[in-house]
Short mmCIF file of C-alpha atoms and ligand atoms in Angstrom, two decimals:
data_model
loop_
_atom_site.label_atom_id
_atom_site.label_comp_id
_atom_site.label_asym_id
_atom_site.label_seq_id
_atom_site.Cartn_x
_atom_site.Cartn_y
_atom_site.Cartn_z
CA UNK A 6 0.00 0.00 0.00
CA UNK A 7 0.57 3.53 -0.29
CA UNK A 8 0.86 5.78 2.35
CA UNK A 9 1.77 8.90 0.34
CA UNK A 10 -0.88 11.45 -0.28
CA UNK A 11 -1.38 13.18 -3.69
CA UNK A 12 -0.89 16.94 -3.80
CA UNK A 13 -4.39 17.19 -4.53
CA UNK A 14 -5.76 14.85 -1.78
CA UNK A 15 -3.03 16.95 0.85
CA UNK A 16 -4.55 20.30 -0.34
CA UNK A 17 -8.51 18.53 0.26
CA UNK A 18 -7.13 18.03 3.78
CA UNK A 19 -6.40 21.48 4.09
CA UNK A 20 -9.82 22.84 3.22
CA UNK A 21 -11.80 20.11 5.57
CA UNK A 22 -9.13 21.04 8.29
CA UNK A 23 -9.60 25.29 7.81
CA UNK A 24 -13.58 24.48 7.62
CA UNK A 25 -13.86 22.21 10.33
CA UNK A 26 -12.02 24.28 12.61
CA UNK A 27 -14.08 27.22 12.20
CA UNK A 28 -17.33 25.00 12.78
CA UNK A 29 -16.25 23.25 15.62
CA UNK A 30 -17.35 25.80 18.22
CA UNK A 31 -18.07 25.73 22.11
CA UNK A 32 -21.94 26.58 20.89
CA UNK A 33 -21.70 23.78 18.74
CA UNK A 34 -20.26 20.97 21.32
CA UNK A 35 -22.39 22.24 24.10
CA UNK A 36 -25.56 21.88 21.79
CA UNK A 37 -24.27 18.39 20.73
CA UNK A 38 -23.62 17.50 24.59
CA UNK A 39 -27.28 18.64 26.03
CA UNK A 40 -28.96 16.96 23.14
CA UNK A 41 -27.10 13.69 22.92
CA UNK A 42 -27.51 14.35 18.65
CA UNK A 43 -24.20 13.53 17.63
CA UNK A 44 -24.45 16.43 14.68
CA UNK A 45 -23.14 19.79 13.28
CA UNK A 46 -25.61 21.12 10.47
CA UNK A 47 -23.51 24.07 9.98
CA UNK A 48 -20.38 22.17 9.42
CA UNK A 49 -22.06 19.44 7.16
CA UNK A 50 -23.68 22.67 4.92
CA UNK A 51 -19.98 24.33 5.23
CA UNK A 52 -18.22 21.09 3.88
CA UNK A 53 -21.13 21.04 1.04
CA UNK A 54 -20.46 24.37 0.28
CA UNK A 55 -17.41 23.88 -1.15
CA UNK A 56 -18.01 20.12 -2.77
CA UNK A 57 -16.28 18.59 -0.36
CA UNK A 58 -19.06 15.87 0.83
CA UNK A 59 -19.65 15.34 -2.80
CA UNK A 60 -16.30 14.04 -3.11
CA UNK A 61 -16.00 11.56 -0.49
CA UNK A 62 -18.74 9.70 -1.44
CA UNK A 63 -17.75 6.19 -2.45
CA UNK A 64 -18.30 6.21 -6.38
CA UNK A 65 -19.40 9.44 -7.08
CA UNK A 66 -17.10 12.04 -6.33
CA UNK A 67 -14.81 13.37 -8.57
CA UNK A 68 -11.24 13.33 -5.97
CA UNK A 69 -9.45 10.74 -5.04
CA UNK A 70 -11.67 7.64 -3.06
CA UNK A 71 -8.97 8.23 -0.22
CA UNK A 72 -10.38 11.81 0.09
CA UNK A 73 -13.25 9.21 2.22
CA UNK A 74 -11.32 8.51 4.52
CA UNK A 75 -9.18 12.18 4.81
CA UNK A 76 -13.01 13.92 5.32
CA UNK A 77 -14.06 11.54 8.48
CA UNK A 78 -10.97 11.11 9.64
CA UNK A 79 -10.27 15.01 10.04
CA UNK A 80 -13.25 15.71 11.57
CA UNK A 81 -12.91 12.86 14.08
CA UNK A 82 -9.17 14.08 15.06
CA UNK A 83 -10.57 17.32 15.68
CA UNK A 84 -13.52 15.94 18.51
CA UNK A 85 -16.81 16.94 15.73
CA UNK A 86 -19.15 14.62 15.36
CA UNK A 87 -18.68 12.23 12.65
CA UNK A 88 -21.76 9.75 12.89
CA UNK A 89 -24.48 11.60 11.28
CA UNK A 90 -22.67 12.96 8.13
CA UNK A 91 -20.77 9.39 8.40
CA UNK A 92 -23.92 7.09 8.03
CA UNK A 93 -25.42 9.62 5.08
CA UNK A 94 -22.32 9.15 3.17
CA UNK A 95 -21.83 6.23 3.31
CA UNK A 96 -25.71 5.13 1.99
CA UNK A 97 -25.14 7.59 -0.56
CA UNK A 98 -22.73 5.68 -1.57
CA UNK A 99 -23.98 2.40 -1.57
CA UNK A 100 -27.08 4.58 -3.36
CA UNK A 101 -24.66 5.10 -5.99
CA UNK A 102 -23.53 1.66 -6.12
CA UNK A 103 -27.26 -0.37 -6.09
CA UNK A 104 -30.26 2.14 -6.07
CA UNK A 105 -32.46 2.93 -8.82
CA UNK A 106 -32.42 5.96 -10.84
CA UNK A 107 -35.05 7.77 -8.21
CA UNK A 108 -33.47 6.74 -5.20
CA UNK A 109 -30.54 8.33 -6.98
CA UNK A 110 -31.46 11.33 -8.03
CA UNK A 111 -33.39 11.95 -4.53
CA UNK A 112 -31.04 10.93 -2.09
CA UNK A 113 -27.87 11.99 -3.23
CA UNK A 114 -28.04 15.61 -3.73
CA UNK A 115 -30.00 15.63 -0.31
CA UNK A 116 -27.06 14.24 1.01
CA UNK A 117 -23.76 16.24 -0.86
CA UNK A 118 -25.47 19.82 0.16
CA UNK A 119 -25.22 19.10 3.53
CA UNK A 120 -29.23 19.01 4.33
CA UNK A 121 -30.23 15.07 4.66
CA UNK A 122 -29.27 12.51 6.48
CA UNK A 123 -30.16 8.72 6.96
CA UNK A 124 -30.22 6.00 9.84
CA UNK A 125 -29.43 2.71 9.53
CA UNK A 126 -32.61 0.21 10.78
CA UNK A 127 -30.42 -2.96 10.98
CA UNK A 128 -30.30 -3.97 14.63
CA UNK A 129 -33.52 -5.34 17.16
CA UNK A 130 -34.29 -5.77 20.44
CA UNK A 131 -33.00 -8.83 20.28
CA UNK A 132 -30.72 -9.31 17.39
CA UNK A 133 -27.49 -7.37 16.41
CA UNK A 134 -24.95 -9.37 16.08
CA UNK A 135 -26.52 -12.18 14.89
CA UNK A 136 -28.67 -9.92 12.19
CA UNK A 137 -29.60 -13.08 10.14
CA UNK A 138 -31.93 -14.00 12.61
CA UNK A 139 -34.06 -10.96 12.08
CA UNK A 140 -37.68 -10.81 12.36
CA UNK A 141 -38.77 -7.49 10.97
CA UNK A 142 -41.33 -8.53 8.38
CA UNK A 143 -42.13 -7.17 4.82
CA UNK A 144 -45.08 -8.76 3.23
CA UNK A 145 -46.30 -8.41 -0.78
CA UNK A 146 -49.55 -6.89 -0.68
CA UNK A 147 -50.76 -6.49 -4.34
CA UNK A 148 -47.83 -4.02 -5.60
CA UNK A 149 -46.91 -2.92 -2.69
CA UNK A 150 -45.20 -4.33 1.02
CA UNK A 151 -46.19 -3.56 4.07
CA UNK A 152 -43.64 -3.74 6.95
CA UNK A 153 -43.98 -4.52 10.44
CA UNK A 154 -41.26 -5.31 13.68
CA UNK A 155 -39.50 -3.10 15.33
CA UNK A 156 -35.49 -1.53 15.43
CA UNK A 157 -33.35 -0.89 18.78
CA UNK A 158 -30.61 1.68 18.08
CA UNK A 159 -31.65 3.37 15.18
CA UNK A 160 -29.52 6.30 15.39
CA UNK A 161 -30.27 9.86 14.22
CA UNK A 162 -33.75 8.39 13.32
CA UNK A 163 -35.41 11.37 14.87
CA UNK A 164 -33.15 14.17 12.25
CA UNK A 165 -33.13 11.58 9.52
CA UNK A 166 -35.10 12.10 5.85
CA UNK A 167 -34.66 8.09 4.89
CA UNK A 168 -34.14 5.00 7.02
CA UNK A 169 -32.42 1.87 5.31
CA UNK A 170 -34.29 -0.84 7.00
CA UNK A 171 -33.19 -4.98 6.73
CA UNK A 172 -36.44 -7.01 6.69
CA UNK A 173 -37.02 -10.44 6.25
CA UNK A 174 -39.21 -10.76 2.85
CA UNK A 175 -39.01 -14.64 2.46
CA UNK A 176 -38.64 -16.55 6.09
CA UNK A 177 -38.50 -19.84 3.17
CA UNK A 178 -35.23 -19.34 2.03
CA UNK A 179 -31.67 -19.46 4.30
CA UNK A 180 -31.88 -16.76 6.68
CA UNK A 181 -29.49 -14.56 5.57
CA UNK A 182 -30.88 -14.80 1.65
CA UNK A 183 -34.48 -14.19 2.61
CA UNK A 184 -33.47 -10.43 3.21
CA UNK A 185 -34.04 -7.58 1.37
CA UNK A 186 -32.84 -3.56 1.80
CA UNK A 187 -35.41 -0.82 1.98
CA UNK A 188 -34.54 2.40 1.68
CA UNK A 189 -37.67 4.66 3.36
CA UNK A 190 -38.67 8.10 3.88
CA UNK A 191 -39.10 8.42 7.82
CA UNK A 192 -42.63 10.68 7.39
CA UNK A 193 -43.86 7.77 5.82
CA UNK A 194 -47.06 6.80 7.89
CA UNK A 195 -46.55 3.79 10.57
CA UNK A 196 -42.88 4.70 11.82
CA UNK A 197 -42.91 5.60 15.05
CA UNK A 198 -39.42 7.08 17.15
CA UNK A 199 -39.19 6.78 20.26
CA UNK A 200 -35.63 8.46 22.48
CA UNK A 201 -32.81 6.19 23.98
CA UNK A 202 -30.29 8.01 25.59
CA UNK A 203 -27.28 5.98 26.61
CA UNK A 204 -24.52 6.31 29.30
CA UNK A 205 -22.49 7.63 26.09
CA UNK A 206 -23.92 10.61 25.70
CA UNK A 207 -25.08 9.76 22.46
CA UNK A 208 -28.73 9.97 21.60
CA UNK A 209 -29.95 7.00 19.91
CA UNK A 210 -33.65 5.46 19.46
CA UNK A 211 -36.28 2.51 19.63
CA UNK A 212 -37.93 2.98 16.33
CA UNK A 213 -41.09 0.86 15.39
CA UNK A 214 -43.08 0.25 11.93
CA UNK A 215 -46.59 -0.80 11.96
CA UNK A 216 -48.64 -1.37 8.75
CA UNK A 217 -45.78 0.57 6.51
CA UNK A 218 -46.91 0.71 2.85
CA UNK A 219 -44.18 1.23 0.14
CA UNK A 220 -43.39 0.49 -3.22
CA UNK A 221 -40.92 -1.26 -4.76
CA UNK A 222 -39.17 1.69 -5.58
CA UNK A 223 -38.36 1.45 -2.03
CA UNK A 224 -36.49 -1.75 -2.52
CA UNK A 225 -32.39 -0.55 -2.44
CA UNK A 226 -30.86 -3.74 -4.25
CA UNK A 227 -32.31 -6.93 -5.28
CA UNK A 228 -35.39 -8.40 -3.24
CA UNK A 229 -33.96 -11.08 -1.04
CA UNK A 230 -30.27 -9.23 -1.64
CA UNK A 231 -30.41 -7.02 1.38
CA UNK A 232 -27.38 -9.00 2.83
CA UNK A 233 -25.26 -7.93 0.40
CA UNK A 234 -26.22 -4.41 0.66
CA UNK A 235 -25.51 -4.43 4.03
CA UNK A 236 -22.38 -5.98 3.91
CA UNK A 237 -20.93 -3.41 1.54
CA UNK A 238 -22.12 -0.63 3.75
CA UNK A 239 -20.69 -2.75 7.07
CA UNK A 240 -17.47 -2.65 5.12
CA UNK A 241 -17.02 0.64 4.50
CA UNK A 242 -18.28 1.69 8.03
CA UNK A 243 -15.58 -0.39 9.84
CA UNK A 244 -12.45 1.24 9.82
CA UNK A 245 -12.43 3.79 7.33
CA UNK A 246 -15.40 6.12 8.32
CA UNK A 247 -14.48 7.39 11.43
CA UNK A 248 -14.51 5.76 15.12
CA UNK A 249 -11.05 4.91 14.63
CA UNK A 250 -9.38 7.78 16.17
CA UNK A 251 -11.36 9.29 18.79
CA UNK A 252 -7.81 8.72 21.22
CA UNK A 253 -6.70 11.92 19.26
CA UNK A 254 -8.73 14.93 20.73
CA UNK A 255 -9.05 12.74 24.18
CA UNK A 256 -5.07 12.72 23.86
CA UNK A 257 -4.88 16.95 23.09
CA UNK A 258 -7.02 17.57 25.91
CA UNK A 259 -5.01 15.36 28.34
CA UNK A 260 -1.92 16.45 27.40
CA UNK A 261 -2.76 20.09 27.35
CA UNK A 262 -4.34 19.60 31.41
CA UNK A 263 -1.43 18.30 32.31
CA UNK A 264 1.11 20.70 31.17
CA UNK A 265 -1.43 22.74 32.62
CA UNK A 266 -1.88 21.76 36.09
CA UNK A 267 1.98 20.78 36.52
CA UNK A 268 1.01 16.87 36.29
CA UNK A 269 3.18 16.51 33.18
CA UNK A 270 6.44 16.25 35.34
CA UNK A 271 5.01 13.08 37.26
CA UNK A 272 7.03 10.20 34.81
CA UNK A 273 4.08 7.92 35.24
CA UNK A 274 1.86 10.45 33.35
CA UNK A 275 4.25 11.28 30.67
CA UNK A 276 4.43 7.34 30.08
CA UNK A 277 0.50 6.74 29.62
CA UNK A 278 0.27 9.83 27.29
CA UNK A 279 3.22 8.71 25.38
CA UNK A 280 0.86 5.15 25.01
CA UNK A 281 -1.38 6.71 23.98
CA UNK A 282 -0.01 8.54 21.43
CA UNK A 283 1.65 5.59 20.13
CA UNK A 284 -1.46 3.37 19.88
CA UNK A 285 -3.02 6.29 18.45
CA UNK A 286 -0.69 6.63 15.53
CA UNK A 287 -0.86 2.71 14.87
CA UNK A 288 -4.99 3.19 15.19
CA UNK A 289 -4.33 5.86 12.20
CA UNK A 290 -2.06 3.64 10.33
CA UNK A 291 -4.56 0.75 10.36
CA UNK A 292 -7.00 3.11 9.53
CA UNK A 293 -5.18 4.26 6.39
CA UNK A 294 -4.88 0.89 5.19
CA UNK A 295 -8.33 0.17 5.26
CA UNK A 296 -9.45 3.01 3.46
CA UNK A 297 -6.50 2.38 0.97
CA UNK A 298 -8.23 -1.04 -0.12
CA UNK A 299 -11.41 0.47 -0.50
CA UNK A 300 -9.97 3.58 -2.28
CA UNK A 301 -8.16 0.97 -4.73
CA UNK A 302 -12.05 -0.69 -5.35
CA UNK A 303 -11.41 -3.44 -2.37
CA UNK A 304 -13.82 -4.38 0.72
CA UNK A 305 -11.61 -3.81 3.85
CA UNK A 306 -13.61 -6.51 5.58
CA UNK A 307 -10.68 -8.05 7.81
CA UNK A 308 -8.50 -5.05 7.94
CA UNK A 309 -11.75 -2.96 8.95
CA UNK A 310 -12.53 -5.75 11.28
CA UNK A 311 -9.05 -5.08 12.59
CA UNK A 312 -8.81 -1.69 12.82
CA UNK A 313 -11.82 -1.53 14.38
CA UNK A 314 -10.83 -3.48 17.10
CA UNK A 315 -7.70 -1.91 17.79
CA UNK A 316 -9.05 1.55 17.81
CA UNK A 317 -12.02 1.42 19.62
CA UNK A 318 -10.06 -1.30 22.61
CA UNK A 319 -6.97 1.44 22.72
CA UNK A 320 -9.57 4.26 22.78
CA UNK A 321 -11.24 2.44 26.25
CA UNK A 322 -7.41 1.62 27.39
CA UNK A 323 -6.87 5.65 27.49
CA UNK A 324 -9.77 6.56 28.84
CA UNK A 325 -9.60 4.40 32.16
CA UNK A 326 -5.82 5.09 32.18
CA UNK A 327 -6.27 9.11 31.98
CA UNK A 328 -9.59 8.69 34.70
CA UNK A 329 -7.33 7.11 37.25
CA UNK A 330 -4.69 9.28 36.19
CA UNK A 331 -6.83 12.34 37.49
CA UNK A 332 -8.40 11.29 40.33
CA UNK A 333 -11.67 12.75 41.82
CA UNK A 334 -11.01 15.63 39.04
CA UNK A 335 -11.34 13.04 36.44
CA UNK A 336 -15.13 12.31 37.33
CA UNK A 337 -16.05 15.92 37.09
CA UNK A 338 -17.85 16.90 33.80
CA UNK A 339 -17.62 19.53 30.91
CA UNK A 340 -17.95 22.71 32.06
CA UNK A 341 -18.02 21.85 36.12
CA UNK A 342 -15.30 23.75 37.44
CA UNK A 343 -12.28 21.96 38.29
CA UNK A 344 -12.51 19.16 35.58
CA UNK A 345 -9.67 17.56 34.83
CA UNK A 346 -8.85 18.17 30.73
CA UNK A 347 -12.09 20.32 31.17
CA UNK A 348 -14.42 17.17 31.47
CA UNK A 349 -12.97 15.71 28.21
CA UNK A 350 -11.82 12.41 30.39
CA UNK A 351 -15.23 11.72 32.40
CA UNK A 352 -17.18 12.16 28.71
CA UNK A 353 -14.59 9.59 26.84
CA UNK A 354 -14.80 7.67 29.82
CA UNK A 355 -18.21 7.17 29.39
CA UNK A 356 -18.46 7.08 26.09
CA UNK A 357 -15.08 4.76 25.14
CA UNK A 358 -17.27 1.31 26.17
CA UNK A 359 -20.40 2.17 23.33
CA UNK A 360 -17.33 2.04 20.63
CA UNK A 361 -16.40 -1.01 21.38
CA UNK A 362 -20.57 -2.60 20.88
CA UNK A 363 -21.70 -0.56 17.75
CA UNK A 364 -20.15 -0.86 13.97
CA UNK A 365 -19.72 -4.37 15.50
CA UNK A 366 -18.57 -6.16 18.83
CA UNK A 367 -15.18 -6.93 19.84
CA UNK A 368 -15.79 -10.33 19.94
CA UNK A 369 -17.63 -10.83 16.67
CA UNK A 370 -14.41 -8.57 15.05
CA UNK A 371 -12.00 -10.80 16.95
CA UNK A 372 -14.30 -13.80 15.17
CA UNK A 373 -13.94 -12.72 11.57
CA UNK A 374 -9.48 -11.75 12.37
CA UNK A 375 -9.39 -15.74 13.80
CA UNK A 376 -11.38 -17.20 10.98
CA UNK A 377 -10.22 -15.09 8.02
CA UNK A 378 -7.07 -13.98 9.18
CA UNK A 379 -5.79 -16.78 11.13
CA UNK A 380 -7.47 -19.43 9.31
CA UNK A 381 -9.34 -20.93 12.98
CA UNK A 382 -12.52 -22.74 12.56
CA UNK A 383 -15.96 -21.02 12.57
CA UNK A 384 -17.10 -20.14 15.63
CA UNK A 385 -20.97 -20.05 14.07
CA UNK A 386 -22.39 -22.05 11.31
C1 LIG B 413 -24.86 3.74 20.96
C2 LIG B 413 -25.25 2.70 19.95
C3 LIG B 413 -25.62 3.10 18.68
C4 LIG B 413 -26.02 2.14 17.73
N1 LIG B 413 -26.48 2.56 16.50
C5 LIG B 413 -27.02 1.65 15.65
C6 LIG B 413 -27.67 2.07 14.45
O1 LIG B 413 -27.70 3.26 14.12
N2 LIG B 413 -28.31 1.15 13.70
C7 LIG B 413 -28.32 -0.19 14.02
O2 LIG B 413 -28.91 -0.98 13.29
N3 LIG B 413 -27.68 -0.63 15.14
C8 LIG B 413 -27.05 0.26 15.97
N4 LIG B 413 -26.45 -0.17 17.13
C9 LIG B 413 -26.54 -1.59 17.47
C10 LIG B 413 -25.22 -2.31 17.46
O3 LIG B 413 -24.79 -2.56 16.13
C11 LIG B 413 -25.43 -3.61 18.25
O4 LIG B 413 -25.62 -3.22 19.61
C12 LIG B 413 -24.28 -4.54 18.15
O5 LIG B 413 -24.18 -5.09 16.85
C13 LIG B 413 -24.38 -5.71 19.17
O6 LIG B 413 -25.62 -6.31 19.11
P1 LIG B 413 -26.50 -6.54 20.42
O7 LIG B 413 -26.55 -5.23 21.18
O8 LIG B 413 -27.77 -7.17 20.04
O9 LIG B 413 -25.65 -7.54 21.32
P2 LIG B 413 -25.55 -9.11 21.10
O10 LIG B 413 -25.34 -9.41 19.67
O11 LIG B 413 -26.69 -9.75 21.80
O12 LIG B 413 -24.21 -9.43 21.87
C14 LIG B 413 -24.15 -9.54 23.32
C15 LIG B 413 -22.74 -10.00 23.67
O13 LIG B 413 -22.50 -11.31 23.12
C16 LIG B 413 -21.34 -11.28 22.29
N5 LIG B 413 -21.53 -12.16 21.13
C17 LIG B 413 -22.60 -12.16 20.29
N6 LIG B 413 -22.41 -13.09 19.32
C18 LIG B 413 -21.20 -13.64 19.53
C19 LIG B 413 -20.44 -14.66 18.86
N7 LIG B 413 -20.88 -15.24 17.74
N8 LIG B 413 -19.23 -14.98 19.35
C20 LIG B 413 -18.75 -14.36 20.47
N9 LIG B 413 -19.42 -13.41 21.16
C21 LIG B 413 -20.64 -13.04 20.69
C22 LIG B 413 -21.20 -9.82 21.85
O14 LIG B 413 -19.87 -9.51 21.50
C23 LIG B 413 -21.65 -9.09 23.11
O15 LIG B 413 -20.60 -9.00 24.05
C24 LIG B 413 -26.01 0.76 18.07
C25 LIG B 413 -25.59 0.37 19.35
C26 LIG B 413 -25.22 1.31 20.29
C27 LIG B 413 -24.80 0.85 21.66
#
């Protein structure tokens, strides 16, 4: 692979970094923080502005498919938000990849100016690793289907325009080929949201669909191919997308407290920061290589898988090293007086553990490194 950036792709960095940094105000975190919407509409419209969504999307955009991973991964190092505008792109574009013309033409220029997003319906009560088991049910009704179950975790579903929901449309066939991909507007009647806020922070929702009528044109994919259309998008959101190097601003606002408050002359805190820098660098490296493959048309399926784990298990490291670094200051939260790194440890303390559950669990990541990687024997028929 090739770690080497283009001029052109170096001077796309540049732009995300000047326009991130300008959008990444206090107003802007503290909204994000009360609501738990992980979000910046004014930096997504910014970054639209100038074309720059339009050319990370996978397929469509005109730069260099690295320029993905250079987008998400910028606006990760610098603590924004990343899932919202993260999720949209990426169904964009496996839009681009497997929708029909109308999804096309709707969805995507909702998405590259900045003003829709999407949620992902994929995970229920209870199934989420094991989504082959799903029970979500779309039914043929004359020309149309009509959809009923329900969805645990679909986040952003109360700011999203479209939902991509997995639903089982033939229980007859193998369970994971009796799937098929919708892709549906959320005002459509029969979805219902409902608020989940988590430990993390992060908003996220119980969503449910009773009675939903819609068309094929709804269908994203083939019917019964909705395993494959997930798969793609799985693939590009572990490991390239973001989520891989949240250790960076956690890192900057440790390091910064502790030159700060003096604590930076103590050699056991110089050594965990200097840890943490290191497995941050290798988290970036992996990173890189994932979104290398996919840049050069591959499906980083085991290196995602890989740098997922690493990132998000280094990422929890950190956290619980810097909290018992700091003490009683470490449990005090943004904006209480006294915080240590200004409450920046106590939030990625509490929100470090999610990262390590969503995009995929550590143990069904270590699963796919031991079978693929390593050659071990399935773990699951
Ligand atoms: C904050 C948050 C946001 C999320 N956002 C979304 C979203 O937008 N859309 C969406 O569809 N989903 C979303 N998810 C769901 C997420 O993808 C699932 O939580 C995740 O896949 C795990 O599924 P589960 O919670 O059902 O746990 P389970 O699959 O029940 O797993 C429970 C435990 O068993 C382990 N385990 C399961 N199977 C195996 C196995 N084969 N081998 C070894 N160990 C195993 C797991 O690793 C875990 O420790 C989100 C989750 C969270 C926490």
């Amino acid at each position: 692979m090739d770690f080497e950036l283009s001029p052109e792709v170096v001077a796309y960095r540049e732009r995300v970094r000047r326009i991130v940094a300008a959008h990444n105000t206090p107003e802007a975190i503290r909204v994000q923080h009360e609501t738990g919407t992980f979000n910046n509409p004014a930096l997504n419209r910014a970054l639209a502005a100038e074309g720059l969504i339009e050319r990370a999307v996978p397929g469509l955009g005109a730069g260099d498919p690295i320029e993905l991973w250079v987008l998400f991964n910028e606006i990760e190092k610098a603590g924004s938000p990343v899932d919202a505008l993260g999720v949209a792109v990426m169904i964009a574009g496996v839009v681009q990849h497997v929708g029909n013309d109308r999804q096309k033409a709707e969805l995507i220029p909702a998405v590259t100016s900045g003003e829709a997003l999407i949620c992902m319906g994929y995970s229920e009560p209870d199934v989420g690793s094991d989504l082959s088991a799903l029970t979500t049910r779309a039914v043929r009704d004359g020309d149309e289907w009509v959809i009923n179950g329900a969805k645990m975790w679909t986040t952003m579903a109360h700011e999203a325009r479209w939902v991509i929901l997995l639903a089982r449309t033939d229980p007859d066939l193998p369970r994971h080929k009796g799937l098929t991909m919708f892709l549906i507007p959320m005002d459509t009647p029969g979805i219902r949201v409902d608020p989940v806020h988590t430990m993390a922070t992060e908003r996220t929702n119980a969503t449910f669909y009773d009675d939903v009528r819609v068309g094929d044109d709804c269908v994203l994919g083939e019917v019964n191919g909705g395993w494959r259309v997930m798969s793609v998008a799985l693939s590009f959101e572990r490991g390239v997308m973001g989520g891989t190097n949240p250790g960076v601003p956690l890192l900057e606002h440790t390091a910064a407290w502790a030159r700060r408050s003096g604590r930076l002359a103590e050699p056991a805190v110089r050594e965990k920061l200097a840890r943490v820098a290191i497995d941050n660098h290798v988290a970036a490296l992996l990173t890189q290589r994932s979104a290398w493959i996919a840049a050069s048309g591959g499906l980083p399926g085991l290196e995602g898988s890989m740098t997922k784990l690493f990132a998000s298990e280094s990422y929890q490291k950190a956290s619980r090293w810097f909290q018992e670094m700091a003490g009683a200051e470490g449990l005090l939260q943004l904006e209480q007086p006294g915080a240590a790194a200004d409450g920046w440890i106590e939030y990625d303390a509490r929100h470090s553990p999610v990262t390590t559950i969503y995009g995929g669990t550590t143990e069904i990541n270590k699963n796919n490194i031991a079978e693929r990687h390593l050659g071990l024997p399935r773990a699951r028929r």
